[in-house]
Coordinates of N, CA and C and ligand atoms in Angstrom, one line a residue:
X1 N 170.6 92.8 75.9 CA 171.2 92.1 77.0 C 171.6 93.3 78.0
X2 N 172.2 94.4 77.6 CA 172.5 95.5 78.4 C 171.3 96.1 79.1
X3 N 170.1 96.1 78.4 CA 168.9 96.6 79.0 C 168.4 95.7 80.0
X4 N 168.4 94.4 79.8 CA 168.0 93.4 80.8 C 168.9 93.5 82.1
X5 N 170.1 93.5 81.8 CA 171.1 93.7 83.1 C 170.7 94.9 83.8
X6 N 170.4 96.0 83.1 CA 170.0 97.2 83.8 C 168.7 97.0 84.7
X7 N 167.7 96.4 84.0 CA 166.4 96.2 84.7 C 166.7 95.3 85.9
X8 N 167.4 94.2 85.8 CA 167.6 93.3 86.9 C 168.4 94.0 88.0
X9 N 169.4 94.9 87.7 CA 170.1 95.7 88.6 C 169.2 96.6 89.5
X10 N 168.3 97.3 88.7 CA 167.3 98.2 89.3 C 166.4 97.5 90.3
X11 N 165.9 96.3 89.8 CA 164.9 95.5 90.6 C 165.6 95.1 91.9
X12 N 166.8 94.6 91.8 CA 167.6 94.2 93.0 C 167.8 95.4 94.0
X13 N 168.1 96.6 93.4 CA 168.3 97.8 94.2 C 166.9 98.1 94.9
X14 N 165.8 98.0 94.2 CA 164.5 98.3 94.7 C 164.1 97.3 95.9
X15 N 164.4 96.1 95.7 CA 164.0 95.1 96.8 C 164.8 95.3 98.0
X16 N 166.1 95.6 97.8 CA 167.0 96.0 98.9 C 166.4 97.2 99.7
X17 N 166.0 98.3 98.9 CA 165.5 99.4 99.5 C 164.2 99.2 100.3
X18 N 163.4 98.2 99.8 CA 162.1 98.0 100.4 C 162.2 97.2 101.7
X19 N 163.3 96.6 102.0 CA 163.6 95.7 103.1 C 163.5 96.4 104.5
X20 N 163.9 97.7 104.5 CA 163.8 98.4 105.7 C 163.1 99.8 105.5
X21 N 162.7 100.4 106.6 CA 162.0 101.7 106.6 C 163.1 102.7 106.7
X22 N 162.8 103.8 107.4 CA 163.8 104.9 107.4 C 165.1 104.5 108.1
X23 N 166.3 104.8 107.3 CA 167.5 104.4 107.9 C 168.0 105.3 109.0
X24 N 169.0 104.9 109.8 CA 169.5 105.6 110.8 C 170.0 106.9 110.4
X25 N 170.8 107.6 111.2 CA 171.3 108.8 110.9 C 172.2 108.8 109.6
X26 N 173.2 108.0 109.5 CA 174.1 107.9 108.4 C 175.2 109.1 108.6
X27 N 175.8 109.4 107.5 CA 176.9 110.3 107.5 C 176.7 111.7 106.7
X28 N 177.3 112.8 107.1 CA 177.1 114.0 106.2 C 177.6 113.8 104.8
X29 N 176.8 114.1 103.8 CA 177.0 114.0 102.4 C 177.3 115.3 101.8
X30 N 178.3 115.5 101.0 CA 178.6 116.7 100.3 C 177.8 116.7 99.0
X31 N 176.6 117.2 99.1 CA 175.6 117.2 98.0 C 176.2 118.1 96.8
X32 N 176.9 119.2 97.2 CA 177.5 120.0 96.2 C 178.6 119.3 95.3
X33 N 179.3 118.4 96.0 CA 180.3 117.6 95.1 C 179.5 116.6 94.3
X34 N 178.4 116.1 94.8 CA 177.6 115.1 94.0 C 177.1 115.9 92.7
X35 N 176.6 117.2 92.9 CA 176.1 117.8 91.7 C 177.2 118.0 90.7
X36 N 178.3 118.3 91.0 CA 179.5 118.5 90.1 C 179.7 117.2 89.3
X37 N 179.7 116.1 90.1 CA 179.9 114.7 89.3 C 178.6 114.6 88.4
X38 N 177.5 114.9 88.8 CA 176.3 114.7 87.9 C 176.4 115.5 86.7
X39 N 176.8 116.8 86.9 CA 177.0 117.7 85.7 C 177.9 117.1 84.7
X40 N 179.1 116.5 85.2 CA 180.1 115.9 84.3 C 179.5 114.7 83.5
X41 N 178.6 113.9 84.4 CA 177.9 112.8 83.6 C 177.1 113.2 82.5
X42 N 176.3 114.3 82.7 CA 175.4 114.8 81.7 C 176.3 115.2 80.4
X43 N 177.4 115.9 80.8 CA 178.1 116.4 79.6 C 178.9 115.3 78.8
X44 N 179.0 114.2 79.5 CA 179.8 113.0 78.9 C 178.7 112.3 78.0
X45 N 177.5 112.5 78.1 CA 176.5 111.7 77.2 C 176.7 112.0 75.8
X46 N 176.4 111.0 74.9 CA 176.6 111.2 73.5 C 175.8 112.5 73.0
X47 N 174.6 112.7 73.6 CA 173.8 113.8 73.3 C 173.2 114.3 74.6
X48 N 173.3 115.7 74.8 CA 172.8 116.2 76.0 C 172.4 117.7 75.8
X49 N 171.5 118.2 76.7 CA 171.2 119.7 76.6 C 172.5 120.5 76.7
X50 N 172.6 121.4 75.9 CA 173.9 122.2 75.8 C 174.1 123.0 77.1
X51 N 173.1 123.4 77.7 CA 173.2 124.3 79.0 C 172.9 123.5 80.1
X52 N 173.9 123.3 81.0 CA 173.7 122.5 82.3 C 174.3 123.4 83.3
X53 N 173.4 123.8 84.2 CA 173.8 124.7 85.3 C 173.6 124.0 86.7
X54 N 174.4 124.5 87.6 CA 174.3 124.1 89.0 C 174.3 125.3 89.9
X55 N 173.4 125.4 90.9 CA 173.4 126.3 92.0 C 173.3 125.6 93.3
X56 N 174.4 125.5 93.9 CA 174.4 124.6 95.1 C 175.0 125.3 96.3
X57 N 174.4 125.2 97.5 CA 174.9 125.8 98.8 C 176.0 124.8 99.3
X58 N 177.2 125.1 99.2 CA 178.3 124.1 99.7 C 178.3 124.0 101.1
X59 N 177.7 124.9 101.8 CA 177.6 124.9 103.3 C 176.5 124.1 103.9
X60 N 175.7 123.5 103.0 CA 174.6 122.6 103.4 C 174.9 121.1 103.0
X61 N 175.0 120.3 104.0 CA 175.2 118.9 103.7 C 173.9 118.1 104.1
X62 N 173.8 116.9 103.6 CA 172.7 116.0 103.8 C 173.2 114.7 104.6
X63 N 172.4 114.5 105.7 CA 172.8 113.4 106.5 C 172.1 112.1 106.1
X64 N 172.8 111.1 105.6 CA 172.1 109.9 105.1 C 173.1 108.9 104.5
X65 N 172.6 108.1 103.6 CA 173.3 107.1 103.0 C 173.8 107.5 101.6
X66 N 175.2 107.8 101.4 CA 175.7 108.5 100.2 C 175.4 107.7 98.9
X67 N 175.6 106.4 99.0 CA 175.3 105.7 97.7 C 173.9 105.8 97.3
X68 N 172.9 105.7 98.3 CA 171.5 105.8 97.9 C 171.2 107.1 97.4
X69 N 171.7 108.2 98.0 CA 171.4 109.6 97.6 C 172.0 109.8 96.3
X70 N 173.3 109.4 96.0 CA 173.8 109.6 94.7 C 173.0 108.9 93.6
X71 N 172.5 107.7 93.9 CA 171.7 107.0 92.9 C 170.3 107.7 92.6
X72 N 169.8 108.3 93.7 CA 168.5 109.0 93.6 C 168.6 110.3 92.7
X73 N 169.7 111.1 93.2 CA 169.9 112.3 92.5 C 170.2 112.1 91.0
X74 N 171.0 111.0 90.8 CA 171.5 110.7 89.5 C 170.3 110.3 88.6
X75 N 169.4 109.6 89.1 CA 168.2 109.3 88.4 C 167.4 110.4 87.9
X76 N 167.3 111.4 88.9 CA 166.5 112.7 88.5 C 167.2 113.4 87.3
X77 N 168.6 113.5 87.5 CA 169.3 114.3 86.5 C 169.4 113.6 85.2
X78 N 169.5 112.2 85.2 CA 169.6 111.5 84.1 C 168.2 111.6 83.2
X79 N 167.1 111.6 84.0 CA 165.8 111.9 83.3 C 165.7 113.2 82.7
X80 N 166.3 114.2 83.4 CA 166.2 115.6 82.9 C 167.0 115.7 81.6
X81 N 168.1 115.0 81.6 CA 169.0 115.0 80.4 C 168.5 114.3 79.3
X82 N 167.8 113.1 79.6 CA 167.1 112.3 78.6 C 166.0 112.8 77.9
X83 N 165.2 113.5 78.7 CA 163.9 114.1 78.1 C 164.0 115.6 77.8
X84 N 165.2 116.0 77.5 CA 165.4 117.4 77.1 C 166.2 117.4 75.8
X85 N 165.8 118.1 74.8 CA 166.6 118.2 73.5 C 167.9 118.9 73.7
X86 N 168.9 118.7 72.6 CA 170.2 119.3 72.8 C 170.2 120.8 73.0
X87 N 169.2 121.4 72.4 CA 169.2 123.0 72.5 C 168.6 123.5 73.8
X88 N 168.2 122.5 74.6 CA 167.5 122.8 75.8 C 168.5 123.1 77.0
X89 N 168.0 123.2 78.3 CA 168.7 123.5 79.4 C 168.3 122.8 80.6
X90 N 169.3 122.4 81.5 CA 168.8 121.8 82.7 C 169.6 122.6 83.9
X91 N 168.9 122.6 85.1 CA 169.6 123.3 86.2 C 169.3 122.5 87.4
X92 N 170.5 122.2 88.2 CA 170.3 121.4 89.4 C 170.5 122.6 90.5
X93 N 169.7 122.5 91.6 CA 169.8 123.4 92.8 C 169.8 122.6 94.0
X94 N 170.5 123.0 95.0 CA 170.6 122.4 96.2 C 170.6 123.5 97.3
X95 N 169.7 123.5 98.2 CA 169.6 124.6 99.2 C 168.8 124.1 100.5
X96 N 168.9 124.8 101.5 CA 168.2 124.5 102.8 C 167.4 125.8 103.2
X97 N 166.4 125.5 103.9 CA 165.6 126.5 104.5 C 164.9 126.0 105.7
X98 N 164.0 126.7 106.4 CA 163.4 126.2 107.6 C 162.6 124.9 107.5
X99 N 162.2 124.5 106.2 CA 161.5 123.3 106.0 C 162.4 122.1 105.8
X100 N 163.7 122.3 105.6 CA 164.7 121.3 105.5 C 165.7 121.5 104.3
X101 N 166.2 120.4 103.7 CA 167.1 120.5 102.5 C 166.2 120.1 101.2
X102 N 166.6 120.8 100.1 CA 165.9 120.5 98.9 C 166.9 120.4 97.8
X103 N 166.6 119.4 96.9 CA 167.4 119.3 95.7 C 166.4 119.3 94.5
X104 N 166.6 120.2 93.6 CA 165.7 120.2 92.4 C 166.5 120.1 91.1
X105 N 165.7 119.5 90.2 CA 166.3 119.7 88.8 C 165.2 120.1 87.9
X106 N 165.5 121.2 87.2 CA 164.6 121.9 86.3 C 165.1 121.6 84.9
X107 N 164.2 121.2 83.9 CA 164.6 121.1 82.6 C 163.6 121.9 81.6
X108 N 164.1 122.1 80.4 CA 163.2 122.7 79.5 C 162.8 121.7 78.4
X109 N 162.6 120.4 78.8 CA 162.3 119.3 78.0 C 160.9 119.1 77.5
X110 N 160.6 117.8 77.3 CA 159.3 117.6 76.7 C 158.1 117.7 77.6
X111 N 158.4 117.7 78.9 CA 157.2 117.8 79.9 C 156.4 116.6 80.0
X112 N 155.5 116.5 80.9 CA 154.7 115.4 81.2 C 153.2 115.9 81.4
X113 N 152.2 115.2 80.7 CA 150.8 115.6 80.8 C 150.3 115.3 82.3
X114 N 149.6 116.3 82.8 CA 149.2 116.3 84.2 C 148.7 115.1 84.7
X115 N 147.9 114.3 83.9 CA 147.2 113.1 84.4 C 148.2 112.0 84.7
X116 N 149.5 112.1 84.2 CA 150.4 111.0 84.6 C 151.2 111.3 85.9
X117 N 151.2 112.5 86.3 CA 152.0 112.9 87.4 C 151.8 111.9 88.6
X118 N 150.5 111.7 89.0 CA 150.4 110.9 90.3 C 151.0 109.5 90.2
X119 N 151.1 109.0 89.1 CA 151.5 107.5 88.9 C 153.0 107.4 88.5
X120 N 153.7 108.5 88.4 CA 155.0 108.5 87.8 C 156.1 107.6 88.6
X121 N 155.9 107.5 89.9 CA 156.9 106.8 90.7 C 156.5 105.3 90.9
X122 N 155.5 104.9 90.1 CA 155.1 103.4 90.2 C 156.2 102.7 89.4
X123 N 156.5 101.4 89.9 CA 157.6 100.8 89.1 C 157.0 100.5 87.7
X124 N 158.0 100.5 86.7 CA 157.6 100.2 85.3 C 156.8 101.3 84.7
X125 N 156.3 102.3 85.4 CA 155.4 103.3 84.8 C 156.0 104.3 83.9
X126 N 155.7 104.3 82.7 CA 156.3 105.3 81.7 C 155.2 106.0 81.1
X127 N 155.4 107.3 80.7 CA 154.3 108.2 80.1 C 153.8 107.6 78.9
X128 N 154.7 107.3 77.9 CA 154.2 106.5 76.7 C 155.4 105.6 76.4
X129 N 155.1 104.4 76.1 CA 156.2 103.3 75.8 C 157.0 103.9 74.6
X130 N 156.4 104.6 73.6 CA 157.2 105.0 72.5 C 158.4 105.9 72.8
X131 N 158.0 106.9 73.7 CA 159.1 107.9 74.1 C 160.2 107.3 74.8
X132 N 159.8 106.2 75.6 CA 160.8 105.6 76.6 C 161.7 104.6 75.7
X133 N 161.0 103.9 74.8 CA 161.8 102.9 74.2 C 163.0 103.6 73.4
X134 N 162.8 104.8 72.9 CA 163.7 105.5 72.2 C 165.0 105.8 73.1
X135 N 164.8 106.0 74.4 CA 165.8 106.4 75.3 C 166.1 105.2 76.2
X136 N 165.6 104.0 76.0 CA 166.1 102.8 76.7 C 165.7 102.7 78.2
X137 N 164.6 103.5 78.6 CA 164.2 103.6 80.0 C 163.4 102.3 80.3
X138 N 163.3 101.9 81.6 CA 162.4 100.8 82.0 C 161.4 101.3 82.9
X139 N 161.5 102.5 83.4 CA 160.4 102.9 84.3 C 160.7 102.7 85.8
X140 N 161.9 102.3 86.2 CA 162.2 101.9 87.5 C 162.9 103.0 88.3
X141 N 163.4 104.0 87.5 CA 164.3 105.1 88.1 C 163.4 105.9 89.2
X142 N 162.3 106.3 88.9 CA 161.5 107.2 89.9 C 161.0 106.3 91.1
X143 N 160.9 105.0 90.8 CA 160.4 104.1 91.9 C 161.6 104.0 92.9
X144 N 162.8 104.0 92.4 CA 164.0 104.0 93.3 C 164.1 105.3 94.0
X145 N 164.0 106.4 93.3 CA 164.1 107.7 93.9 C 163.1 107.8 95.1
X146 N 161.8 107.4 94.8 CA 160.8 107.6 95.8 C 161.2 106.8 97.1
X147 N 161.7 105.5 96.9 CA 162.1 104.7 98.1 C 163.2 105.3 98.8
X148 N 164.2 105.9 98.2 CA 165.4 106.4 98.7 C 164.9 107.7 99.6
X149 N 164.1 108.5 99.0 CA 163.7 109.6 99.7 C 162.9 109.2 101.0
X150 N 162.0 108.2 100.9 CA 161.3 107.7 102.1 C 162.2 107.3 103.1
X151 N 163.2 106.6 102.7 CA 164.2 106.1 103.7 C 164.9 107.2 104.4
X152 N 164.9 108.4 103.8 CA 165.5 109.6 104.5 C 164.5 110.6 105.0
X153 N 163.2 110.1 105.2 CA 162.1 110.9 105.7 C 161.7 111.9 104.8
X154 N 162.1 111.8 103.5 CA 161.8 112.9 102.5 C 160.7 112.5 101.6
X155 N 160.5 113.5 100.6 CA 159.5 113.1 99.6 C 159.8 113.9 98.3
X156 N 159.1 113.4 97.2 CA 159.4 113.9 95.9 C 158.2 114.8 95.5
X157 N 158.5 116.1 94.9 CA 157.3 116.7 94.3 C 157.6 117.0 92.8
X158 N 156.6 117.1 92.0 CA 156.9 117.1 90.6 C 155.9 118.2 90.0
X159 N 156.6 119.1 89.2 CA 155.8 120.1 88.5 C 156.2 120.0 87.1
X160 N 155.2 120.0 86.2 CA 155.5 119.9 84.8 C 154.5 120.5 83.8
X161 N 155.0 121.0 82.8 CA 154.1 121.6 81.8 C 154.5 120.9 80.4
X162 N 153.5 120.2 79.8 CA 153.7 119.5 78.5 C 154.4 120.4 77.5
X163 N 155.4 120.0 76.9 CA 156.1 120.8 75.9 C 157.0 122.0 76.4
X164 N 156.9 122.2 77.7 CA 157.8 123.3 78.3 C 158.8 122.8 79.3
X165 N 158.6 121.8 79.9 CA 159.6 121.3 80.9 C 159.1 120.9 82.2
X166 N 160.0 120.4 83.1 CA 159.6 119.9 84.4 C 160.6 120.3 85.5
X167 N 160.1 120.2 86.7 CA 160.9 120.4 87.9 C 160.6 119.2 88.8
X168 N 161.6 118.5 89.2 CA 161.5 117.4 90.2 C 162.3 117.8 91.4
X169 N 161.6 117.8 92.5 CA 162.3 118.3 93.8 C 162.2 117.3 94.8
X170 N 163.5 117.0 95.4 CA 163.6 116.1 96.5 C 163.6 116.9 97.8
X171 N 162.7 116.7 98.7 CA 162.6 117.5 99.9 C 163.0 116.6 101.1
X172 N 164.0 117.1 101.9 CA 164.4 116.3 103.1 C 164.1 117.1 104.4
X173 N 163.7 116.5 105.5 CA 163.4 117.2 106.7 C 164.5 117.8 107.3
X174 N 164.4 118.8 108.2 CA 165.4 119.5 108.9 C 166.4 118.6 109.5
X175 N 166.0 117.6 110.2 CA 167.0 116.7 111.0 C 168.0 116.0 110.0
X176 N 167.8 116.1 108.8 CA 168.7 115.4 107.7 C 169.7 116.5 107.2
X177 N 169.6 117.7 107.7 CA 170.5 118.7 107.1 C 171.6 119.1 108.1
X178 N 172.8 119.2 107.7 CA 173.9 119.7 108.4 C 174.6 120.8 107.9
X179 N 174.9 121.8 108.6 CA 175.6 123.0 108.1 C 177.0 122.9 108.4
X180 N 177.9 123.2 107.3 CA 179.4 123.2 107.4 C 179.9 124.5 107.0
X181 N 181.1 124.8 107.4 CA 181.9 126.0 106.8 C 182.3 125.6 105.4
X182 N 181.9 126.3 104.4 CA 182.3 125.9 103.0 C 183.9 126.0 102.9
X183 N 184.5 125.0 102.2 CA 186.0 125.1 101.9 C 186.2 125.8 100.6
X184 N 185.2 125.8 99.7 CA 185.5 126.5 98.5 C 184.2 127.1 98.0
X185 N 184.3 127.7 96.8 CA 183.2 128.4 96.2 C 181.9 127.5 96.1
X186 N 180.8 128.0 96.2 CA 179.5 127.2 96.0 C 179.2 127.0 94.6
X187 N 179.8 127.8 93.7 CA 179.5 127.7 92.4 C 180.3 126.6 91.7
X188 N 179.6 125.8 90.9 CA 180.2 124.6 90.3 C 180.2 124.9 88.8
Ligands
LIG1 P1 164.8 104.2 83.9 O1 164.9 105.4 84.9 O2 164.3 103.0 84.7 O3 165.9 104.1 83.1 P2 162.7 105.8 82.9 O4 163.6 107.1 82.9 O5 161.8 105.7 81.7 O6 163.5 104.5 83.0 P3 161.6 106.8 85.3 O7 162.9 107.4 85.6 O8 161.0 106.0 86.5 O9 161.8 105.7 84.2 O10 160.6 107.8 84.8 C1 159.2 107.4 84.5 C2 158.7 108.2 83.3 O11 158.5 109.5 83.6 C3 159.6 108.2 82.1 O12 159.5 107.1 81.3 C4 159.1 109.5 81.4 O13 158.1 109.3 80.6 C5 158.7 110.3 82.5 N1 159.7 111.4 83.0 C6 160.5 111.3 84.0 N2 161.4 112.4 84.1 C7 160.9 113.2 83.1 C8 161.4 114.5 82.7 N3 162.3 115.2 83.3 N4 160.8 115.0 81.5 C9 159.8 114.4 80.9 N5 159.4 113.2 81.3 C10 159.9 112.6 82.3
LIG2 MG1 164.7 107.4 84.7

């Protein structure tokens, strides 16, 4: 029943996201604060990679819809935590350069065979049903991520090596980046 509820919630979220194209400007989002929350979420899991790191530039904010961005980044971090063994590591990064803003999650987990990469963001797509059933996934997370990024003019890139780990990076265009004076240390 919990799983069914999760699938229905995700499908509703997806259909809402599909109703409109790129959203208007939105508000500046403190991505560094979100990474701190996501790190806590990982450490609160019953089982999680023991090494969880964050490198975030607190002076860089993202202009958009906070609830959508939180959900997208959370999906990426949730996957990294799910598909990485307890002795492994995950690292979140948030930074900006001339190309825009970038949020990446690197893990030392099970990795993904190259032939699956192009189809990974399709709804209900899972690399193999066996590995996902053990972790309760339905294959909707990355479809949601893809739509949220599209609505912010962004895109997802995926690099992975089977058995070694993966890096998922969300790229946002320069007009979605705002620079602020950091209030506190960038290290989380
Ligand atoms: P849901 O997110 O709906 O709970 P899910 O995590 O299985 O389920 P997606 O987030 O869409 O679905 O991911 C699709 C598939 O991509 C996963 O089932 C898994 O096989 C693979 N995958 C995603 N992220 C990773 C990762 N960091 N390492 C290894 N495999 C991954
Ligand atoms: Mg997922």
